[in-house]
Coordinates of C-alpha atoms in Angstrom, one line a residue:
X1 CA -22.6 -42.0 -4.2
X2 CA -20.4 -44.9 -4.3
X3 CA -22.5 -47.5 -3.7
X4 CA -24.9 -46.1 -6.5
X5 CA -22.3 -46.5 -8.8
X6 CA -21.4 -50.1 -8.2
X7 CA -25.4 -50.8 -8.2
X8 CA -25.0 -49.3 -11.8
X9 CA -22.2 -51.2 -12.6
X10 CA -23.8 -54.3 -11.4
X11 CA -26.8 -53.7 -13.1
X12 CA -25.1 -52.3 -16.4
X13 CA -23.3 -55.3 -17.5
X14 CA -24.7 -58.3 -19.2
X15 CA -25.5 -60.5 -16.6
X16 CA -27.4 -64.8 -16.8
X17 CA -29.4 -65.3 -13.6
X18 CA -28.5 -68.4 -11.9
X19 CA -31.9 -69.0 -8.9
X20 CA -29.8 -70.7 -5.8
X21 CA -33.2 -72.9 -4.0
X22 CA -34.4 -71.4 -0.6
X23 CA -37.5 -71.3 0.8
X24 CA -39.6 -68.3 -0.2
X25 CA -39.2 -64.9 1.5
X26 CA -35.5 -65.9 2.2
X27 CA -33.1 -63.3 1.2
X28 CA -29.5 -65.0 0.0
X29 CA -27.7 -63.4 2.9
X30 CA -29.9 -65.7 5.8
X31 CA -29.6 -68.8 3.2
X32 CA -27.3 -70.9 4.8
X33 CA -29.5 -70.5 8.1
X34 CA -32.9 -72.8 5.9
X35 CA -30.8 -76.0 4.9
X36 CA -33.9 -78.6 3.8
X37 CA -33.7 -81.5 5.8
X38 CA -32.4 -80.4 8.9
X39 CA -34.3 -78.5 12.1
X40 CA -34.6 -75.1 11.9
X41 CA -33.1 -72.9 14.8
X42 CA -34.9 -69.3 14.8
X43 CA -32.8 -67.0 13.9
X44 CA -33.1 -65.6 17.5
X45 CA -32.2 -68.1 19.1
X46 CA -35.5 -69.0 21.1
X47 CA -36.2 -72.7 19.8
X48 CA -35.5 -75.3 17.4
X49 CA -38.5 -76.7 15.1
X50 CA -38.6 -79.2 12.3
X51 CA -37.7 -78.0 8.6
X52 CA -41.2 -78.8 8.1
X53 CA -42.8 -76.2 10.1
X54 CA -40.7 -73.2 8.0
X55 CA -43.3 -71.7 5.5
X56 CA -46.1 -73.6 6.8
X57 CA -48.6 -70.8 7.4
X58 CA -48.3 -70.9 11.4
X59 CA -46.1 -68.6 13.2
X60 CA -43.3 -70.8 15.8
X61 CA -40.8 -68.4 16.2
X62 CA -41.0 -65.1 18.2
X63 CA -39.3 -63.4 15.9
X64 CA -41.3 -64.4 12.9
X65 CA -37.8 -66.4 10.9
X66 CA -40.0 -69.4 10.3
X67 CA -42.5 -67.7 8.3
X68 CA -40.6 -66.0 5.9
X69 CA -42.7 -66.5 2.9
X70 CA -46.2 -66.3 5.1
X71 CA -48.6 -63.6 6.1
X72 CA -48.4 -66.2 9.4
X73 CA -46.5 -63.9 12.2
X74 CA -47.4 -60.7 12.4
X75 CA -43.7 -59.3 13.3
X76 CA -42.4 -61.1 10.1
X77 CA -40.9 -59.5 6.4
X78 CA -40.6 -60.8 2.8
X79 CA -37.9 -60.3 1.1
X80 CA -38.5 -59.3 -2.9
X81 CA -36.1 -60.7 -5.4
X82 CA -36.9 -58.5 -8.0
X83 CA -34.5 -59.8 -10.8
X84 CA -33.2 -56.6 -12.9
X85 CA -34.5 -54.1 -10.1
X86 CA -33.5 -53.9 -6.5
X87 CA -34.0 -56.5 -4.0
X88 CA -36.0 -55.1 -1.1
X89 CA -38.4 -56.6 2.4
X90 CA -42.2 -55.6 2.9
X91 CA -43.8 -56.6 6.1
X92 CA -45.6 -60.1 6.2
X93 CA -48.5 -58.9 6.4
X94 CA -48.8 -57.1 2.9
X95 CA -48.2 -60.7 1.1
X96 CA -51.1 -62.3 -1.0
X97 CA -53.0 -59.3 0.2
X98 CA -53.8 -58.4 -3.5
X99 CA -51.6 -55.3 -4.0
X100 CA -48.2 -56.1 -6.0
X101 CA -45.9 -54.8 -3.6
X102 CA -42.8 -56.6 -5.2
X103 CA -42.2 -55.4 -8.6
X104 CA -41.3 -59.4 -9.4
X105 CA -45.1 -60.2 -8.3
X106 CA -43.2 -62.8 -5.6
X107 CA -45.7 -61.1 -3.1
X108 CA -48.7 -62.4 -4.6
X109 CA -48.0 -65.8 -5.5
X110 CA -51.0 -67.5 -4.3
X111 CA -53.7 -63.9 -4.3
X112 CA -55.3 -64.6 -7.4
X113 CA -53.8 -60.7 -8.6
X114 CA -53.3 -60.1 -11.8
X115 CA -49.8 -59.1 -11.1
X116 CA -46.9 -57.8 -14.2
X117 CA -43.4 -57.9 -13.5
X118 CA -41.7 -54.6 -13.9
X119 CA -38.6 -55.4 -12.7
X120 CA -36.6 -54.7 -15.8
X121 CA -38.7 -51.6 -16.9
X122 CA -37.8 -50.1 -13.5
X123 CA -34.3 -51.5 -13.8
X124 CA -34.1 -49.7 -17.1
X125 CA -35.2 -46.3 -15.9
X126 CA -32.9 -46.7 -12.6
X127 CA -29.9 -47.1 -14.7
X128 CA -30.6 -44.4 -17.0
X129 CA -31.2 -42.4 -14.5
X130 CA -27.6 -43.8 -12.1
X131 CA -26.2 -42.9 -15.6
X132 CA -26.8 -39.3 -15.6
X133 CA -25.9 -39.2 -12.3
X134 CA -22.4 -40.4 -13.1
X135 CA -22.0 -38.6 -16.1
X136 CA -22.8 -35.5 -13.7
X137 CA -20.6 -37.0 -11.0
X138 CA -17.5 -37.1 -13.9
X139 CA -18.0 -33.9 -15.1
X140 CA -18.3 -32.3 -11.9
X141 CA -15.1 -33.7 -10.5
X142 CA -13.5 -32.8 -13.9
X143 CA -14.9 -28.9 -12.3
X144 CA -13.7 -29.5 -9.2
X145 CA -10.3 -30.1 -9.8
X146 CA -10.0 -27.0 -11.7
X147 CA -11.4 -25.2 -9.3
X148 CA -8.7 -26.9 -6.7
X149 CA -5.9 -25.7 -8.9
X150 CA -7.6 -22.2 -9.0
X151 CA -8.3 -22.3 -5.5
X152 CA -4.2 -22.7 -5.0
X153 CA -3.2 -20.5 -7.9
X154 CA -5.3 -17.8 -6.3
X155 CA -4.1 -18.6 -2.2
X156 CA -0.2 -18.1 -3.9
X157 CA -1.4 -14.6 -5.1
X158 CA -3.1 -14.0 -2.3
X159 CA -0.1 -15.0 0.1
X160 CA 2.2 -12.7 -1.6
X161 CA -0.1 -10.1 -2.3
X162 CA -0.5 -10.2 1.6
X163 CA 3.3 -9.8 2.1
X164 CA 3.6 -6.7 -0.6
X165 CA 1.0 -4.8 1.4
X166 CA 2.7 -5.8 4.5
X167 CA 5.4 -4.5 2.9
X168 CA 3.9 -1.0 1.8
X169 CA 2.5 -0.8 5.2
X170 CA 5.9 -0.1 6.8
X171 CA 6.5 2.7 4.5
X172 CA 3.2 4.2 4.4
X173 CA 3.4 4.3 8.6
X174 CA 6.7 5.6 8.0
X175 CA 5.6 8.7 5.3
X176 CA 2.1 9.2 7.9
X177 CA 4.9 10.0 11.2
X178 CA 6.8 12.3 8.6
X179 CA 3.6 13.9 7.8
X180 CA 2.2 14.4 11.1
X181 CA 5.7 15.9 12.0
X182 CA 5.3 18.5 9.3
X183 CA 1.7 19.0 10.2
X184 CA 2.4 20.4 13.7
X185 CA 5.5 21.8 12.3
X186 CA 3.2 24.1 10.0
X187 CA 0.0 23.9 12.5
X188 CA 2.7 26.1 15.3
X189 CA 3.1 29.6 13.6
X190 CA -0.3 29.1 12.0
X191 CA -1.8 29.3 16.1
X192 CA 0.6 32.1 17.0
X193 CA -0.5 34.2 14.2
X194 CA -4.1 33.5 14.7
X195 CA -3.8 34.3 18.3
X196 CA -2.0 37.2 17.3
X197 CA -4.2 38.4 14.7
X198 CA -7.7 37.5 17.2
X199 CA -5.8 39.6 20.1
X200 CA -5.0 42.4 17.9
X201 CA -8.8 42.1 16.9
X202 CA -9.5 42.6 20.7
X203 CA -7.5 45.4 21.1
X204 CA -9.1 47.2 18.5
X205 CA -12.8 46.2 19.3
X206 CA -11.6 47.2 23.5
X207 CA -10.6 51.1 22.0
X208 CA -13.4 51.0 20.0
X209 CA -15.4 50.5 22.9
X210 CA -13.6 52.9 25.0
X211 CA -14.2 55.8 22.3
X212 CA -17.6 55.4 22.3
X213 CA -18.5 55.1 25.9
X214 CA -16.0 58.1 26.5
X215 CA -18.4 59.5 23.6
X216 CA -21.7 58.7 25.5
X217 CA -20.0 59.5 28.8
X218 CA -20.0 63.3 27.3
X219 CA -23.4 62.8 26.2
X220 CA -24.7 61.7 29.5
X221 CA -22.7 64.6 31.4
X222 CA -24.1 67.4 28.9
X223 CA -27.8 66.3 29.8
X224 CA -27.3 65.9 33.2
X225 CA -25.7 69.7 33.4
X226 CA -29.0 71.3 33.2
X227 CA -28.0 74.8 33.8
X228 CA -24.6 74.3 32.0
X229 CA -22.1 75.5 34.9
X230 CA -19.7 72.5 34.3
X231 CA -21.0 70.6 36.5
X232 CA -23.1 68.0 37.4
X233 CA -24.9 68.3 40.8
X234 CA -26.7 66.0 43.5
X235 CA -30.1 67.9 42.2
X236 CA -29.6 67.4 38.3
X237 CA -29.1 63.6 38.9
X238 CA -32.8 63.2 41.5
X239 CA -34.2 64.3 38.4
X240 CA -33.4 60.8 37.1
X241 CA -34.9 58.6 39.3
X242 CA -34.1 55.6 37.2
X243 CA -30.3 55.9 38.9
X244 CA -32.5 55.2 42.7
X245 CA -29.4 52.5 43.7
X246 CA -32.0 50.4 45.4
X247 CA -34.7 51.1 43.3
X248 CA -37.2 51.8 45.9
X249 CA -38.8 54.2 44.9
X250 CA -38.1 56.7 46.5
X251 CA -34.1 58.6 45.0
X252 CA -33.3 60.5 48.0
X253 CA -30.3 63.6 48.4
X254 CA -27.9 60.7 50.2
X255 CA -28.2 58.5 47.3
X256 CA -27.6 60.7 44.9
X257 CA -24.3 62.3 46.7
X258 CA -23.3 58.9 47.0
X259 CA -23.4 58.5 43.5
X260 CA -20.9 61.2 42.8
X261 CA -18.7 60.0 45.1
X262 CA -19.3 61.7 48.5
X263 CA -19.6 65.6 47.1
X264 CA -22.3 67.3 45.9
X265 CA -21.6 68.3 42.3
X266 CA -18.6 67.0 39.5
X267 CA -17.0 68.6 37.1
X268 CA -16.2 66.9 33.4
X269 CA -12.8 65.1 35.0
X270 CA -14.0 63.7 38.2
X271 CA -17.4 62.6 36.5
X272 CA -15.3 60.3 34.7
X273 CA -14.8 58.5 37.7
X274 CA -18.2 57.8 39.1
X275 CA -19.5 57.1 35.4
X276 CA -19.4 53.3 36.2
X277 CA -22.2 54.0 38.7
X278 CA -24.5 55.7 36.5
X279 CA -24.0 54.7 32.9
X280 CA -25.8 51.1 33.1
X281 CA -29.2 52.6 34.6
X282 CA -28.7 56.2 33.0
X283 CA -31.9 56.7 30.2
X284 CA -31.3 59.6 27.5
X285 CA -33.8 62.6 28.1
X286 CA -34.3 62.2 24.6
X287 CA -36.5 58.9 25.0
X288 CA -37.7 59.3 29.0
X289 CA -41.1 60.1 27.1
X290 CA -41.2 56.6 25.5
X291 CA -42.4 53.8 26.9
X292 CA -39.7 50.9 27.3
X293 CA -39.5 48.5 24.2
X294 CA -39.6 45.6 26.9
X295 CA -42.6 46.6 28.9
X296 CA -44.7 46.9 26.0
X297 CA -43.5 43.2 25.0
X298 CA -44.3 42.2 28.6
X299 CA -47.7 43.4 29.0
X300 CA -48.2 42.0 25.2
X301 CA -47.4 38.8 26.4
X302 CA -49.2 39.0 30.2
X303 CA -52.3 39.9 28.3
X304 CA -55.2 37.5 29.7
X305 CA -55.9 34.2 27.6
X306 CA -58.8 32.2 27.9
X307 CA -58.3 28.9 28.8
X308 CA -60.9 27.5 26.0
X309 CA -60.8 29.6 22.8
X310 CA -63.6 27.8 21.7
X311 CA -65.8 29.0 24.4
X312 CA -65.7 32.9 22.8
X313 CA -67.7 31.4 20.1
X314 CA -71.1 29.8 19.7
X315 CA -70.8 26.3 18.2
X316 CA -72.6 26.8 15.1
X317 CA -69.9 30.4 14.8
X318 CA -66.5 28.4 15.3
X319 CA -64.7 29.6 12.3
X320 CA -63.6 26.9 9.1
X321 CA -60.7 25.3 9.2
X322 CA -59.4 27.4 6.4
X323 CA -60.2 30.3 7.5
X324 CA -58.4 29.3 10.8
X325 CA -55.4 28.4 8.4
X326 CA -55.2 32.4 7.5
X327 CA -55.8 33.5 10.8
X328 CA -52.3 31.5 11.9
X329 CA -50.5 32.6 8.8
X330 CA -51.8 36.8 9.8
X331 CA -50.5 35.8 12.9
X332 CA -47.1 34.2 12.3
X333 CA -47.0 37.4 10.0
X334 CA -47.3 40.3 12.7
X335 CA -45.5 38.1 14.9
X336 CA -42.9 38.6 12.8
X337 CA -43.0 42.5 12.1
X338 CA -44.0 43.2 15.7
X339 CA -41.7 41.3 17.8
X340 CA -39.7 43.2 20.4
X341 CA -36.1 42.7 20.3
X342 CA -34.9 42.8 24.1
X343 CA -33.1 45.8 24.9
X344 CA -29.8 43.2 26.0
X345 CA -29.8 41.8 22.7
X346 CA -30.4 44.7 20.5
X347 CA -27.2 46.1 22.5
X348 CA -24.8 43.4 21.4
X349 CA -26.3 43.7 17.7
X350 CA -25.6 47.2 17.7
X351 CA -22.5 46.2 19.4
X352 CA -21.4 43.6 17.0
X353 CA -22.7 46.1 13.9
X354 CA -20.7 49.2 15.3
X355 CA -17.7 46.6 16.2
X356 CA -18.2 45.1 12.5
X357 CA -16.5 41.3 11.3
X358 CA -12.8 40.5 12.5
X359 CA -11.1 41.4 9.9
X360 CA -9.2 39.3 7.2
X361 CA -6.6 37.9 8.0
X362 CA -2.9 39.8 6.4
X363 CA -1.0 37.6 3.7
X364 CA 1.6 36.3 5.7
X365 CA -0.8 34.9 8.1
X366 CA -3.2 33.9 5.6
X367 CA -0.2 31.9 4.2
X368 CA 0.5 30.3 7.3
X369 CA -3.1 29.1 7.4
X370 CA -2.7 27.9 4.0
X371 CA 0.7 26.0 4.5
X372 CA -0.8 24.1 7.5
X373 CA -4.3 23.0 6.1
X374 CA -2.2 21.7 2.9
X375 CA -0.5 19.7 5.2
X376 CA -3.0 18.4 7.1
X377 CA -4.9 17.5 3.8
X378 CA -1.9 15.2 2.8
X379 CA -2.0 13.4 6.7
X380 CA -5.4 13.1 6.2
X381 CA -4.7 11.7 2.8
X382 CA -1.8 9.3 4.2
X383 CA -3.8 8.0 6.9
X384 CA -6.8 7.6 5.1
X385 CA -4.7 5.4 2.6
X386 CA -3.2 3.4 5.9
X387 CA -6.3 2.5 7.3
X388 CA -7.6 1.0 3.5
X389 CA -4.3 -1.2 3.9
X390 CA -4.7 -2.7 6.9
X391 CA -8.6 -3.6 5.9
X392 CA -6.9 -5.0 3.0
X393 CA -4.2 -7.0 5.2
X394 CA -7.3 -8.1 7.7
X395 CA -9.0 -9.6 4.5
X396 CA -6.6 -11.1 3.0
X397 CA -5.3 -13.0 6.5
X398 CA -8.9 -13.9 6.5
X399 CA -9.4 -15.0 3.1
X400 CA -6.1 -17.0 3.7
X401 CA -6.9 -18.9 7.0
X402 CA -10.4 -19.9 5.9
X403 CA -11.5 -22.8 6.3
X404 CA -12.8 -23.3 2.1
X405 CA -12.5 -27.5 2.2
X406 CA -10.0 -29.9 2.0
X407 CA -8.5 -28.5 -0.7
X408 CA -9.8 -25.0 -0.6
X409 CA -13.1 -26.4 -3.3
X410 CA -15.0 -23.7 -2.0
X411 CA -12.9 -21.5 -2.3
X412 CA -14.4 -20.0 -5.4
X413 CA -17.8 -19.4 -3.5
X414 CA -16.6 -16.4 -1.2
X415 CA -18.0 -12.9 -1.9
X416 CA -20.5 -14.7 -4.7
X417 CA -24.2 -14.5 -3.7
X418 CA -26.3 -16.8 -5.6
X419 CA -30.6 -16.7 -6.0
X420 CA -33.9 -18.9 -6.3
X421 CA -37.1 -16.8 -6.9
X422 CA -40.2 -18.6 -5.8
X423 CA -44.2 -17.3 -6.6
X424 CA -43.9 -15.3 -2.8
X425 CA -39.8 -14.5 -2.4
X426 CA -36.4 -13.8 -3.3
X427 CA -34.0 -16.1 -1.6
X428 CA -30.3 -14.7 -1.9
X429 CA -27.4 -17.0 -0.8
X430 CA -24.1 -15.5 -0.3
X431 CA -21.9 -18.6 0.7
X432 CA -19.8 -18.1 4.4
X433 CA -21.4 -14.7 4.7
X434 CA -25.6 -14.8 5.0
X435 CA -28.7 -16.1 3.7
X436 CA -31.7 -13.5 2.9
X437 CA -34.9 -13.5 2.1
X438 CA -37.3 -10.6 0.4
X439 CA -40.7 -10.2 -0.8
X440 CA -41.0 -10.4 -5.0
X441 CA -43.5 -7.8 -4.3
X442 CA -41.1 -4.6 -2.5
X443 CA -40.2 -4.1 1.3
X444 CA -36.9 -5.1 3.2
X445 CA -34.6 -7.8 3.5
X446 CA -35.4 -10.3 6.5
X447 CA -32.0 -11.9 7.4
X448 CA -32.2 -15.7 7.7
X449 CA -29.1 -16.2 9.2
X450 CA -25.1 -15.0 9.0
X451 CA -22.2 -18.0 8.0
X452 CA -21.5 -20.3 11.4
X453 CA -19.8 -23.5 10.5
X454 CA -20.1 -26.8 8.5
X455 CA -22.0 -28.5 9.9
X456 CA -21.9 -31.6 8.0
X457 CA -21.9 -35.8 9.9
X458 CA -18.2 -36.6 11.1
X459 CA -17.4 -38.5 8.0
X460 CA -18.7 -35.5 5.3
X461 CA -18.3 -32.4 7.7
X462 CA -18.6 -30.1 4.1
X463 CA -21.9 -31.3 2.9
X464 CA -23.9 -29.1 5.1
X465 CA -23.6 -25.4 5.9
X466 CA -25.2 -23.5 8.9
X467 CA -26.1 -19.4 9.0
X468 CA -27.4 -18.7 12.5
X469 CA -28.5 -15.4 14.4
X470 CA -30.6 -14.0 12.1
X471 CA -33.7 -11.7 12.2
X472 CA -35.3 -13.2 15.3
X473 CA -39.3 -14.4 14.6
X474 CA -42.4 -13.0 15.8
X475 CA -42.2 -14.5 19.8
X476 CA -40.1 -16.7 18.4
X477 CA -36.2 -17.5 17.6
X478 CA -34.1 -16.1 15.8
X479 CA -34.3 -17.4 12.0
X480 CA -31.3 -20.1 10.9
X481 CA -31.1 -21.9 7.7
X482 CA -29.3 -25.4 6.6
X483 CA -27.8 -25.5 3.3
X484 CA -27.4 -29.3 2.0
X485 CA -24.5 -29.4 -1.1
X486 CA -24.8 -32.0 -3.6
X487 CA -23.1 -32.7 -6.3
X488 CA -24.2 -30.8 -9.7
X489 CA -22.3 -29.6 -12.7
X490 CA -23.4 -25.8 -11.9
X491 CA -23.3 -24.2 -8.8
X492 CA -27.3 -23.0 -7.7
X493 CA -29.9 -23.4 -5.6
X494 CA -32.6 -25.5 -6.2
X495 CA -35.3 -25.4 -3.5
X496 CA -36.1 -23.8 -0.2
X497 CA -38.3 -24.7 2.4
X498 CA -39.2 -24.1 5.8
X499 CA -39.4 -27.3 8.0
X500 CA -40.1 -25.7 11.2
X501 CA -41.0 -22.2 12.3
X502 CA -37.6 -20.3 11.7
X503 CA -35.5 -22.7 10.7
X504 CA -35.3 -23.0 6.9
X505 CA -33.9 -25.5 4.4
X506 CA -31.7 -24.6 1.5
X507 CA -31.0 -27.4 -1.5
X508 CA -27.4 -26.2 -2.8
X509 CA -25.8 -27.9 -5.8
X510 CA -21.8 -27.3 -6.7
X511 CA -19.2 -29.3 -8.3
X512 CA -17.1 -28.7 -5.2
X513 CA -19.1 -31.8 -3.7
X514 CA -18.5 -34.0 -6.3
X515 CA -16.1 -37.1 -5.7
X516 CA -14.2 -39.1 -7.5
X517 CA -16.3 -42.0 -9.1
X518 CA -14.8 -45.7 -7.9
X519 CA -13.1 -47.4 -10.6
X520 CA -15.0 -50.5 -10.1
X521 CA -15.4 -53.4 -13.3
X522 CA -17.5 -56.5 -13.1
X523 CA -17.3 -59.2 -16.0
X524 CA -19.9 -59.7 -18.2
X525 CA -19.6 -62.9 -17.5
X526 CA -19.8 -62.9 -13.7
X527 CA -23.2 -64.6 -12.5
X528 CA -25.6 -62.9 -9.9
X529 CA -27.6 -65.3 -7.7
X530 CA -31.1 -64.9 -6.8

């Protein structure tokens, strides 16, 4: 930028053009190297030929020095004046060749083009156009030092914002320890009364139980005591052969004595205790004529199944698909009404429904429960609010020790995210975090990379920004992108592109960039030699 603004300053002022004599194709800077008169040295140092030979159409030197101003070695270059433009070279070859390559014409001197100089038109336009470019440069370093001074105002708050939550974070560790302390204070009685009101729960569900299979022990003996003596004999219980211990079929007189303990018959007190042996496989007179809810369900289910349903039908009979829709829906139906419940787990519902729910719990245990959830609500509540602080410690430290530019310029970039909408895509900057990209048309985000480093040359490391690692290509790497900061007034993004596969090109301008103009004057009356 600096040498851009002395250009304009050179070419600004009001200048008179004094020609210093050279041969043609010479640039001033080699001048002192073509003194008329004396032998010419190539500038390479591979031989010395007389002044006469420089310019005269036929090529001496290797490096092409004596034909400056000749088309005559093929290695050569010209060198434009262009009075009121830039001075630049063009390869030999392109002189008298009938294009105007200089905008002076120089190039063309003996051609026969019809050649205009534009020197000064292009000269105008140039300047014009430095101008705005150091009007932009001004204003955006006016920017940029306000944003230096708000990018220190705001590290100040920031540094002793950090040290009041480091500060409330002592005593918001200290109130979550008291907390806790009073959370297992109250969570103590709250266990012992639940454990006291859950056993007394059991207690009552065990003499439950005991009344009703002291209740069906009764039952069971009044059924077995056919002839009603008081007694249950070895011949009342072979006419339940479902109590067979070994199930084999045959229930013999042995088995059945054994069942009652070694005797033959039992009266109501000692038939209480052989009714362990007899009350899991005993089945109630009442229902011996009914078949067994569970071999019903079996044989349901054993029933034979063809292994292709399709095959019970002719092709041109196989029902519609609708009509194969109701079918399942009658079916889902009577699975529904005629499923079996096994006998196991109709017991514990019957169970559970004779049993009934626990029970609520009595006040004073009901306000033990109460105490201790109200405290753990408030730990919960304390901790909840420790954990928000130390995020908020983690980003201000990080925030803090962030590398933002010399002077923290950038500063004002972090957690903005800043777009460019193209005839295809969204682009979506958001400086030192990532770089996305989504279709104008729906659909998700594609991630073209998360903040990395500057990445800038040695001598302007903050010019260029890198986002690597993000959403990896098609066989390919994963996507990157390089942003390139220039100097603007605003801070946007003016074009994207995609160089090579994956690796994309941002154009970024902010007056962060901007530097301070030189403060460089030339007299008018200075000459400039040509």
């Amino acid at each position: 930028m600096s040498c851009q603004f002395l250009l304009l300053l050179l070419l600004s002022v009001g200048v008179s053009a004094v020609e210093v004599q050279r041969p043609r194709g010479v640039p001033l800077s080699k001048r002192q190297f073509y003194e008329e008169g004396k032998p010419f040295t190539c500038l390479d140092g591979s031989r010395t030929i007389p002044f006469d030979r420089v310019n005269d159409d036929y090529c001496d030197c290797q490096d092409g020095s004596d034909e400056p101003g000749t088309a005559a070695c093929p290695n050569g270059s010209f060198h434009c004046t262009n009075a009121g433009f830039r001075p630049t070279f063009i390869p030999s070859s392109r002189i008298n060749d009938g294009i105007c390559d200089c905008c002076d014409t120089t190039d063309e001197y003996n051609s026969g083009a019809t050649c205009q100089n534009t020197c000064r038109e292009l000269g105008r336009k140039e300047r014009e156009s430095l101008q705005k470019m150091a009007e932009i440069a001004k204003e955006g370093f006016l920017l940029k030092q306000q944003l230096i001074h708000e990018a220190k105002m705001g590290l100040e708050d920031k540094k002793a914002k950090l040290g009041d939550v480091q500060g409330s974070k002592k005593d918001m560790e200290a109130k979550v320890e008291a907390l806790r302390t009073v959370k297992e204070s109250a969570e103590q009685p709250e266990r012992e009364a639940k454990e006291r009101h859950l056993k007394a729960w059991e207690d009552q569900k065990a003499l439950i139980q005991k009344e009703k299979d002291s209740a069906r022990m009764a039952e069971v003996f009044l059924e077995l005591d056919d002839d009603a003596d008081g007694f249950v004999s070895v011949p009342e219980l072979l006419s339940h052969s479902e109590l067979d211990p070994d199930a084999d079929g045959s229930f013999t007189e042995a088995e059945a004595q054994g069942l009652l303990g070694g005797v033959d018959k039992v009266d109501t007190v000692a038939f209480e205790s052989i009714w362990s042996n007899v009350k899991e496989k005993y089945m109630s007179e009442s229902n011996a004529d009914t078949p067994a809810p569970e071999e019903t369900s079996r044989e349901e289910i054993n029933e034979p199944v063809s292994d292709n349903e399709s095959d019970q039908y002719p092709d041109d009979d196989i029902p519609e698909d609708e009509d194969d829709d109701d079918e399942e829906d009658e079916d889902d139906d009577r699975d529904e009404h005629d499923y079996k419940i096994p006998p196991t787990a109709r017991t514990e519902e019957k169970k559970d429904d004779d049993e009934g729910a626990m029970p609520p719990y009595d006040q004073e245990t009901q306000n033990l429960i109460d105490a201790a959830q109200k405290a753990r609500d408030e730990f919960d509540e304390a901790e909840r609010a420790l954990r928000e602080v130390d995020d908020q410690i983690r980003n201000l430290e990080k925030e803090i020790s962030f590398d933002f530019g010399p002077s923290s310029e950038f500063a004002y970039l972090y957690s903005q995210c800043y777009e460019l909408t193209t005839s295809e895509y969204i682009y979506r900057l958001c400086p030192f975090n990532r770089v996305t990209q989504k279709s104008k048309f729906g659909g998700s985000e594609t991630n073209l990379g998360s903040w990395g480093k500057w990445a800038g040359p040695e001598d302007s490391i903050y010019s260029v920004m890198k986002y690597e690692h993000g959403t990896g290509c098609w066989q390919g790497p994963s996507r990157s992108t390089t942003v390139k900061l220039t100097c603007g007034k605003e801070t946007v993004v003016m074009s994207t592109s995609e160089p090579s596969r994956c690796e994309y090109l941002m154009e970024f301008t902010s007056p962060a960039v901007c530097q301070e103009p030189p403060s460089l004057e030339i007299s008018s009356h200075e000459h400039q030699e040509l």
